[in-house]
XYZ file of N, CA, C and O in Angstrom:
524
model
N 16.382 -6.429 22.555
C 16.515 -5.968 21.179
C 17.747 -5.061 21.106
O 17.983 -4.237 21.980
N 18.502 -5.190 20.038
C 19.689 -4.370 19.836
C 19.277 -2.917 19.679
O 18.252 -2.616 19.066
N 20.084 -1.983 20.225
C 19.713 -0.556 20.181
C 19.456 -0.023 18.776
O 18.488 0.703 18.555
N 20.285 -0.397 17.819
C 20.092 0.100 16.450
C 18.810 -0.453 15.841
O 18.053 0.245 15.180
N 18.546 -1.734 16.049
C 17.327 -2.362 15.562
C 16.097 -1.700 16.183
O 15.111 -1.406 15.494
N 16.185 -1.443 17.463
C 15.069 -0.784 18.157
C 14.850 0.630 17.616
O 13.706 1.058 17.431
N 15.937 1.341 17.322
C 15.828 2.690 16.763
C 15.122 2.657 15.409
O 14.199 3.440 15.158
N 15.521 1.742 14.537
C 14.909 1.640 13.212
C 13.436 1.267 13.328
O 12.583 1.824 12.644
N 13.133 0.337 14.209
C 11.743 -0.073 14.401
C 10.901 1.095 14.909
O 9.788 1.331 14.430
N 11.438 1.874 15.844
C 10.707 3.030 16.379
C 10.523 4.117 15.321
O 9.486 4.778 15.280
N 11.521 4.290 14.468
C 11.387 5.277 13.387
C 10.310 4.846 12.401
O 9.519 5.672 11.935
N 10.278 3.569 12.091
C 9.251 3.041 11.190
C 7.864 3.230 11.797
O 6.933 3.666 11.124
N 7.744 2.916 13.052
C 6.475 3.080 13.756
C 6.046 4.544 13.792
O 4.875 4.865 13.575
N 6.992 5.442 14.023
C 6.688 6.873 14.041
C 6.186 7.343 12.675
O 5.195 8.082 12.583
N 6.853 6.910 11.614
C 6.436 7.298 10.260
C 5.050 6.738 9.939
O 4.200 7.432 9.383
N 4.809 5.474 10.303
C 3.507 4.851 10.057
C 2.406 5.604 10.804
O 1.346 5.900 10.240
N 2.659 5.924 12.061
C 1.643 6.606 12.863
C 1.328 7.997 12.305
O 0.165 8.410 12.307
N 2.345 8.709 11.838
C 2.105 10.027 11.236
C 1.285 9.881 9.953
O 0.338 10.639 9.722
N 1.643 8.911 9.137
C 0.885 8.661 7.910
C -0.569 8.310 8.248
O -1.499 8.844 7.641
N -0.755 7.425 9.213
C -2.111 7.002 9.598
C -2.929 8.181 10.123
O -4.127 8.276 9.865
N -2.290 9.073 10.830
C -3.006 10.211 11.419
C -3.339 11.299 10.393
O -4.440 11.854 10.412
N -2.421 11.580 9.492
C -2.581 12.743 8.628
C -2.898 12.444 7.159
O -3.326 13.337 6.439
N -2.667 11.216 6.711
C -2.858 10.961 5.276
C -3.399 9.563 5.009
O -3.198 9.015 3.936
N -4.095 8.989 5.954
C -4.543 7.602 5.847
C -5.280 7.338 4.542
O -6.254 8.003 4.208
N -4.800 6.361 3.801
C -5.419 5.966 2.547
C -4.915 6.739 1.346
O -5.081 6.300 0.222
N -4.306 7.894 1.579
C -3.776 8.676 0.467
C -2.394 8.165 0.096
O -1.805 7.332 0.780
N -1.863 8.712 -0.973
C -0.608 8.210 -1.506
C 0.606 8.738 -0.745
O 1.519 7.994 -0.447
N 0.634 10.023 -0.435
C 1.830 10.647 0.125
C 1.454 11.583 1.261
O 0.499 12.342 1.163
N 2.246 11.543 2.327
C 2.102 12.482 3.437
C 3.115 13.601 3.272
O 4.316 13.333 3.131
N 2.656 14.826 3.261
C 3.546 15.989 3.313
C 3.796 16.263 4.790
O 2.980 16.901 5.454
N 4.911 15.780 5.294
C 5.143 15.812 6.744
C 5.200 17.224 7.300
O 4.694 17.476 8.390
N 5.790 18.146 6.586
C 5.894 19.515 7.077
C 4.518 20.140 7.279
O 4.282 20.839 8.257
N 3.603 19.863 6.363
C 2.260 20.443 6.416
C 1.262 19.558 7.163
O 0.133 19.975 7.406
N 1.676 18.336 7.462
C 0.808 17.376 8.145
C -0.516 17.177 7.407
O -1.603 17.242 7.972
N -0.367 16.912 6.125
C -1.539 16.633 5.292
C -1.089 15.805 4.095
O 0.082 15.783 3.748
N -2.053 15.134 3.443
C -1.687 14.377 2.248
C -1.430 15.300 1.071
O -1.920 16.436 1.030
N -0.631 14.828 0.128
C -0.462 15.561 -1.123
C -1.661 15.213 -1.986
O -1.891 14.055 -2.306
N -2.419 16.211 -2.356
C -3.662 15.997 -3.103
C -3.553 16.570 -4.500
O -2.613 17.266 -4.831
N -4.550 16.269 -5.296
C -4.653 16.861 -6.618
C -4.305 15.928 -7.754
O -4.266 16.340 -8.901
N -4.063 14.669 -7.452
C -3.790 13.709 -8.509
C -4.953 12.733 -8.566
O -5.642 12.510 -7.591
N -5.097 12.123 -9.714
C -6.260 11.268 -9.914
C -6.172 9.949 -9.154
O -7.148 9.238 -9.078
N -5.007 9.603 -8.604
C -4.936 8.362 -7.852
C -4.721 8.605 -6.363
O -4.212 7.767 -5.646
N -5.124 9.798 -5.881
C -5.147 10.020 -4.440
C -6.111 9.019 -3.816
O -7.041 8.551 -4.456
N -5.890 8.709 -2.583
C -6.683 7.728 -1.848
C -6.595 6.349 -2.497
O -7.528 5.570 -2.462
N -5.426 6.069 -3.075
C -5.203 4.782 -3.720
C -4.665 3.749 -2.737
O -4.623 2.571 -3.060
N -4.208 4.186 -1.578
C -3.660 3.257 -0.596
C -2.288 2.730 -0.943
O -1.804 1.794 -0.324
N -1.639 3.334 -1.910
C -0.338 2.838 -2.362
C 0.684 2.814 -1.233
O 1.464 1.872 -1.122
N 0.670 3.810 -0.362
C 1.613 3.815 0.761
C 1.319 2.685 1.743
O 2.240 2.103 2.323
N 0.057 2.381 1.910
C -0.306 1.263 2.789
C 0.229 -0.034 2.198
O 0.905 -0.812 2.876
N -0.072 -0.273 0.937
C 0.365 -1.508 0.284
C 1.879 -1.635 0.273
O 2.418 -2.721 0.476
N 2.577 -0.530 0.050
C 4.034 -0.570 -0.004
C 4.660 -0.836 1.360
O 5.793 -1.304 1.434
N 3.938 -0.559 2.421
C 4.480 -0.703 3.773
C 4.190 -2.042 4.427
O 4.832 -2.409 5.409
N 3.243 -2.770 3.902
C 2.738 -3.942 4.597
C 3.794 -5.003 4.899
O 3.882 -5.505 6.016
N 4.599 -5.368 3.928
C 5.590 -6.422 4.182
C 6.630 -5.958 5.195
O 7.076 -6.746 6.031
N 6.992 -4.691 5.157
C 7.932 -4.159 6.148
C 7.336 -4.241 7.544
O 8.020 -4.644 8.496
N 6.077 -3.864 7.676
C 5.419 -3.939 8.984
C 5.406 -5.370 9.504
O 5.660 -5.619 10.691
N 5.128 -6.323 8.623
C 5.065 -7.729 9.037
C 6.441 -8.217 9.496
O 6.582 -8.822 10.553
N 7.454 -7.933 8.691
C 8.803 -8.394 9.008
C 9.325 -7.761 10.289
O 10.035 -8.393 11.066
N 8.933 -6.525 10.562
C 9.363 -5.842 11.790
C 8.504 -6.210 12.995
O 8.681 -5.655 14.061
N 7.573 -7.130 12.771
C 6.667 -7.598 13.819
C 5.803 -6.477 14.392
O 5.447 -6.484 15.566
N 5.437 -5.545 13.528
C 4.486 -4.494 13.894
C 3.101 -4.958 13.430
O 2.491 -4.405 12.526
N 2.641 -6.017 14.066
C 1.423 -6.696 13.611
C 0.160 -5.872 13.837
O -0.792 -5.982 13.060
N 0.138 -5.038 14.841
C -1.040 -4.176 15.046
C -1.189 -3.216 13.862
O -2.290 -3.036 13.335
N -0.084 -2.646 13.421
C -0.113 -1.725 12.292
C -0.397 -2.494 10.990
O -1.126 -2.003 10.129
N 0.174 -3.683 10.865
C -0.112 -4.525 9.712
C -1.611 -4.808 9.628
O -2.218 -4.689 8.560
N -2.214 -5.166 10.739
C -3.650 -5.467 10.751
C -4.488 -4.239 10.431
O -5.545 -4.354 9.803
N -4.016 -3.075 10.835
C -4.698 -1.824 10.491
C -4.689 -1.648 8.967
O -5.713 -1.322 8.366
N -3.538 -1.882 8.349
C -3.446 -1.796 6.888
C -4.260 -2.865 6.203
O -4.926 -2.615 5.199
N -4.237 -4.077 6.736
C -5.002 -5.173 6.161
C -6.491 -4.852 6.148
O -7.185 -5.101 5.169
N -6.968 -4.285 7.230
C -8.378 -3.927 7.320
C -8.731 -2.892 6.255
O -9.775 -2.990 5.603
N -7.857 -1.904 6.048
C -8.129 -0.900 5.020
C -8.169 -1.559 3.641
O -9.046 -1.270 2.829
N -7.192 -2.437 3.385
C -7.144 -3.108 2.083
C -8.413 -3.928 1.858
O -9.025 -3.866 0.800
N -8.819 -4.666 2.856
C -9.999 -5.515 2.708
C -11.274 -4.700 2.524
O -12.108 -5.026 1.683
N -11.422 -3.626 3.275
C -12.687 -2.902 3.295
C -12.748 -1.700 2.359
O -13.842 -1.328 1.920
N -11.608 -1.075 2.069
C -11.660 0.184 1.331
C -10.873 0.211 0.032
O -11.134 1.069 -0.812
N -9.911 -0.663 -0.117
C -9.113 -0.645 -1.338
C -9.995 -0.979 -2.528
O -10.660 -2.000 -2.553
N -10.005 -0.076 -3.506
C -10.844 -0.239 -4.681
C -10.012 0.123 -5.892
O -9.864 1.287 -6.235
N -9.460 -0.881 -6.526
C -8.572 -0.626 -7.651
C -9.286 0.033 -8.810
O -8.682 0.795 -9.556
N -10.554 -0.199 -8.984
C -11.274 0.399 -10.111
C -11.373 1.914 -9.975
O -11.596 2.596 -10.967
N -11.162 2.440 -8.784
C -11.218 3.884 -8.582
C -9.903 4.567 -8.940
O -9.821 5.783 -8.972
N -8.875 3.796 -9.216
C -7.567 4.351 -9.520
C -7.497 4.696 -11.002
O -7.996 3.969 -11.853
N -6.858 5.801 -11.301
C -6.744 6.314 -12.665
C -6.217 5.251 -13.625
O -5.190 4.629 -13.383
N -6.918 5.070 -14.719
C -6.505 4.099 -15.737
C -5.227 4.518 -16.453
O -4.617 3.710 -17.143
N -4.826 5.778 -16.321
C -3.630 6.250 -16.996
C -2.351 5.929 -16.215
O -1.259 6.171 -16.715
N -2.481 5.400 -15.016
C -1.307 5.022 -14.250
C -0.557 3.935 -15.009
O -1.161 3.040 -15.589
N 0.740 4.016 -15.024
C 1.544 3.047 -15.751
C 1.282 1.630 -15.259
O 1.169 1.390 -14.063
N 1.213 0.706 -16.199
C 1.013 -0.699 -15.855
C 2.131 -1.168 -14.930
O 1.896 -1.917 -13.989
N 3.335 -0.686 -15.169
C 4.468 -1.032 -14.307
C 4.152 -0.740 -12.838
O 4.399 -1.559 -11.965
N 3.607 0.447 -12.569
C 3.271 0.822 -11.195
C 2.148 -0.055 -10.642
O 2.157 -0.425 -9.470
N 1.196 -0.361 -11.488
C 0.085 -1.196 -11.041
C 0.573 -2.582 -10.649
O 0.138 -3.147 -9.649
N 1.480 -3.117 -11.439
C 1.986 -4.465 -11.159
C 2.928 -4.453 -9.964
O 2.775 -5.236 -9.024
N 3.919 -3.559 -9.977
C 4.935 -3.606 -8.924
C 4.424 -3.114 -7.583
O 4.694 -3.732 -6.554
N 3.704 -2.030 -7.580
C 3.307 -1.432 -6.306
C 2.060 -2.068 -5.714
O 1.977 -2.292 -4.518
N 1.083 -2.317 -6.542
C -0.167 -2.872 -6.020
C -0.119 -4.396 -5.958
O -0.245 -4.990 -4.888
N 0.057 -5.028 -7.112
C 0.076 -6.496 -7.109
C 1.270 -7.027 -6.319
O 1.134 -7.986 -5.565
N 2.426 -6.399 -6.474
C 3.607 -6.835 -5.735
C 3.411 -6.735 -4.236
O 3.767 -7.649 -3.489
N 2.832 -5.637 -3.792
C 2.563 -5.472 -2.366
C 1.588 -6.509 -1.846
O 1.789 -7.091 -0.774
N 0.540 -6.739 -2.610
C -0.466 -7.715 -2.189
C 0.096 -9.134 -2.164
O -0.134 -9.894 -1.211
N 0.838 -9.495 -3.192
C 1.377 -10.860 -3.248
C 2.490 -11.076 -2.225
O 2.659 -12.184 -1.714
N 3.227 -10.025 -1.884
C 4.204 -10.131 -0.793
C 3.500 -10.416 0.525
O 3.974 -11.244 1.321
N 2.391 -9.739 0.743
C 1.617 -9.980 1.976
C 1.121 -11.417 2.024
O 1.171 -12.062 3.073
N 0.651 -11.920 0.889
C 0.199 -13.305 0.850
C 1.355 -14.264 1.139
O 1.210 -15.213 1.912
N 2.511 -14.009 0.537
C 3.672 -14.883 0.740
C 4.088 -14.912 2.210
O 4.519 -15.944 2.717
N 3.949 -13.793 2.886
C 4.352 -13.716 4.296
C 3.316 -14.306 5.244
O 3.667 -14.860 6.283
N 2.030 -14.165 4.883
C 0.975 -14.503 5.844
C 0.121 -15.699 5.443
O -0.524 -16.308 6.296
N 0.038 -16.001 4.161
C -0.863 -17.048 3.696
C -2.316 -16.615 3.663
O -3.216 -17.429 3.443
N -2.572 -15.336 3.837
C -3.927 -14.785 3.864
C -4.442 -14.622 2.428
O -3.939 -13.796 1.657
N -5.441 -15.420 2.066
C -5.955 -15.480 0.701
C -6.594 -14.177 0.239
O -6.681 -13.915 -0.962
N -7.030 -13.323 1.141
C -7.639 -12.041 0.765
C -6.697 -11.238 -0.117
O -7.116 -10.583 -1.071
N -5.393 -11.306 0.169
C -4.426 -10.555 -0.617
C -4.360 -11.074 -2.055
O -4.211 -10.294 -2.995
N -4.489 -12.370 -2.245
C -4.506 -12.950 -3.586
C -5.755 -12.496 -4.333
O -5.691 -12.139 -5.513
N -6.875 -12.506 -3.679
C -8.127 -12.081 -4.313
C -8.031 -10.641 -4.814
O -8.490 -10.335 -5.916
N -7.438 -9.770 -4.025
C -7.261 -8.377 -4.444
C -6.290 -8.283 -5.622
O -6.516 -7.507 -6.554
N -5.219 -9.081 -5.602
C -4.249 -9.074 -6.703
C -4.884 -9.579 -7.993
O -4.630 -9.036 -9.078
N -5.707 -10.601 -7.906
C -6.396 -11.129 -9.082
C -7.333 -10.074 -9.665
O -7.424 -9.907 -10.893
N -8.002 -9.330 -8.817
C -8.892 -8.266 -9.296
C -8.114 -7.216 -10.081
O -8.582 -6.722 -11.120
N -6.905 -6.906 -9.626
C -6.065 -5.950 -10.357
C -5.638 -6.553 -11.691
O -5.691 -5.895 -12.720
N -5.213 -7.802 -11.667
C -4.774 -8.473 -12.895
C -5.885 -8.465 -13.935
O -5.627 -8.237 -15.129
N -7.097 -8.699 -13.520
C -8.224 -8.687 -14.449
C -8.445 -7.296 -15.028
O -8.812 -7.151 -16.192
N -8.212 -6.271 -14.218
C -8.390 -4.892 -14.686
C -7.332 -4.496 -15.712
O -7.630 -3.788 -16.661
N -6.089 -4.934 -15.502
C -5.018 -4.489 -16.389
C -4.736 -5.461 -17.521
O -3.889 -5.197 -18.368
N -5.465 -6.564 -17.572
C -5.241 -7.553 -18.632
C -5.327 -6.927 -20.023
O -4.582 -7.299 -20.925
N -6.203 -5.955 -20.189
C -6.386 -5.325 -21.491
C -5.097 -4.677 -21.996
O -4.897 -4.558 -23.208
N -4.219 -4.288 -21.100
C -2.953 -3.677 -21.514
C -2.072 -4.661 -22.263
O -1.175 -4.259 -23.005
N -2.304 -5.950 -22.091
C -1.490 -6.965 -22.742
C -2.188 -7.577 -23.960
O -1.646 -8.469 -24.592
N -3.376 -7.080 -24.277
C -4.151 -7.614 -25.400
C -4.354 -6.524 -26.465
O -5.477 -6.207 -26.822
N -3.259 -5.971 -26.965
C -3.369 -4.945 -27.991
C -3.038 -5.537 -29.341
O -2.322 -6.534 -29.459
N -3.493 -4.897 -30.395
C -3.238 -5.398 -31.743
C -1.779 -5.246 -32.142
O -1.271 -5.999 -32.964
N -1.074 -4.293 -31.560
C 0.329 -4.056 -31.920
C 1.290 -4.763 -30.976
O 2.488 -4.822 -31.248
N 0.799 -5.217 -29.841
C 1.678 -5.837 -28.859
C 2.396 -4.835 -27.987
O 3.241 -5.186 -27.184
N 2.074 -3.571 -28.132
C 2.711 -2.513 -27.327
C 1.853 -2.155 -26.139
O 0.686 -2.241 -26.127
């Protein structure tokens, strides 16, 4: 492996391991304090896990990918996430992350989770004003 590629892969692995140790399932790791940033209604949303999955797969960090996949399958619960979160974030961060994982792996579980989100946010597109 090229030295620069190996450095980037090791940095990614280091960041993932710190997140897994100190903020697993939460949205943001405060690295200086070694704890998650808390106090928002969508804490424990798994957004960082979902956002990292395709990168982990492409970097061939399959053990870490499988760790995230297990969390998504067993603990990800979109209905627990604040309804006030922007639809844009719900589509790009959650559905986009899930559908990217499906595109890379062919694992249907990711599609099932994305469909569940789509069903939850469908009401945002069925307004009387179209806004």
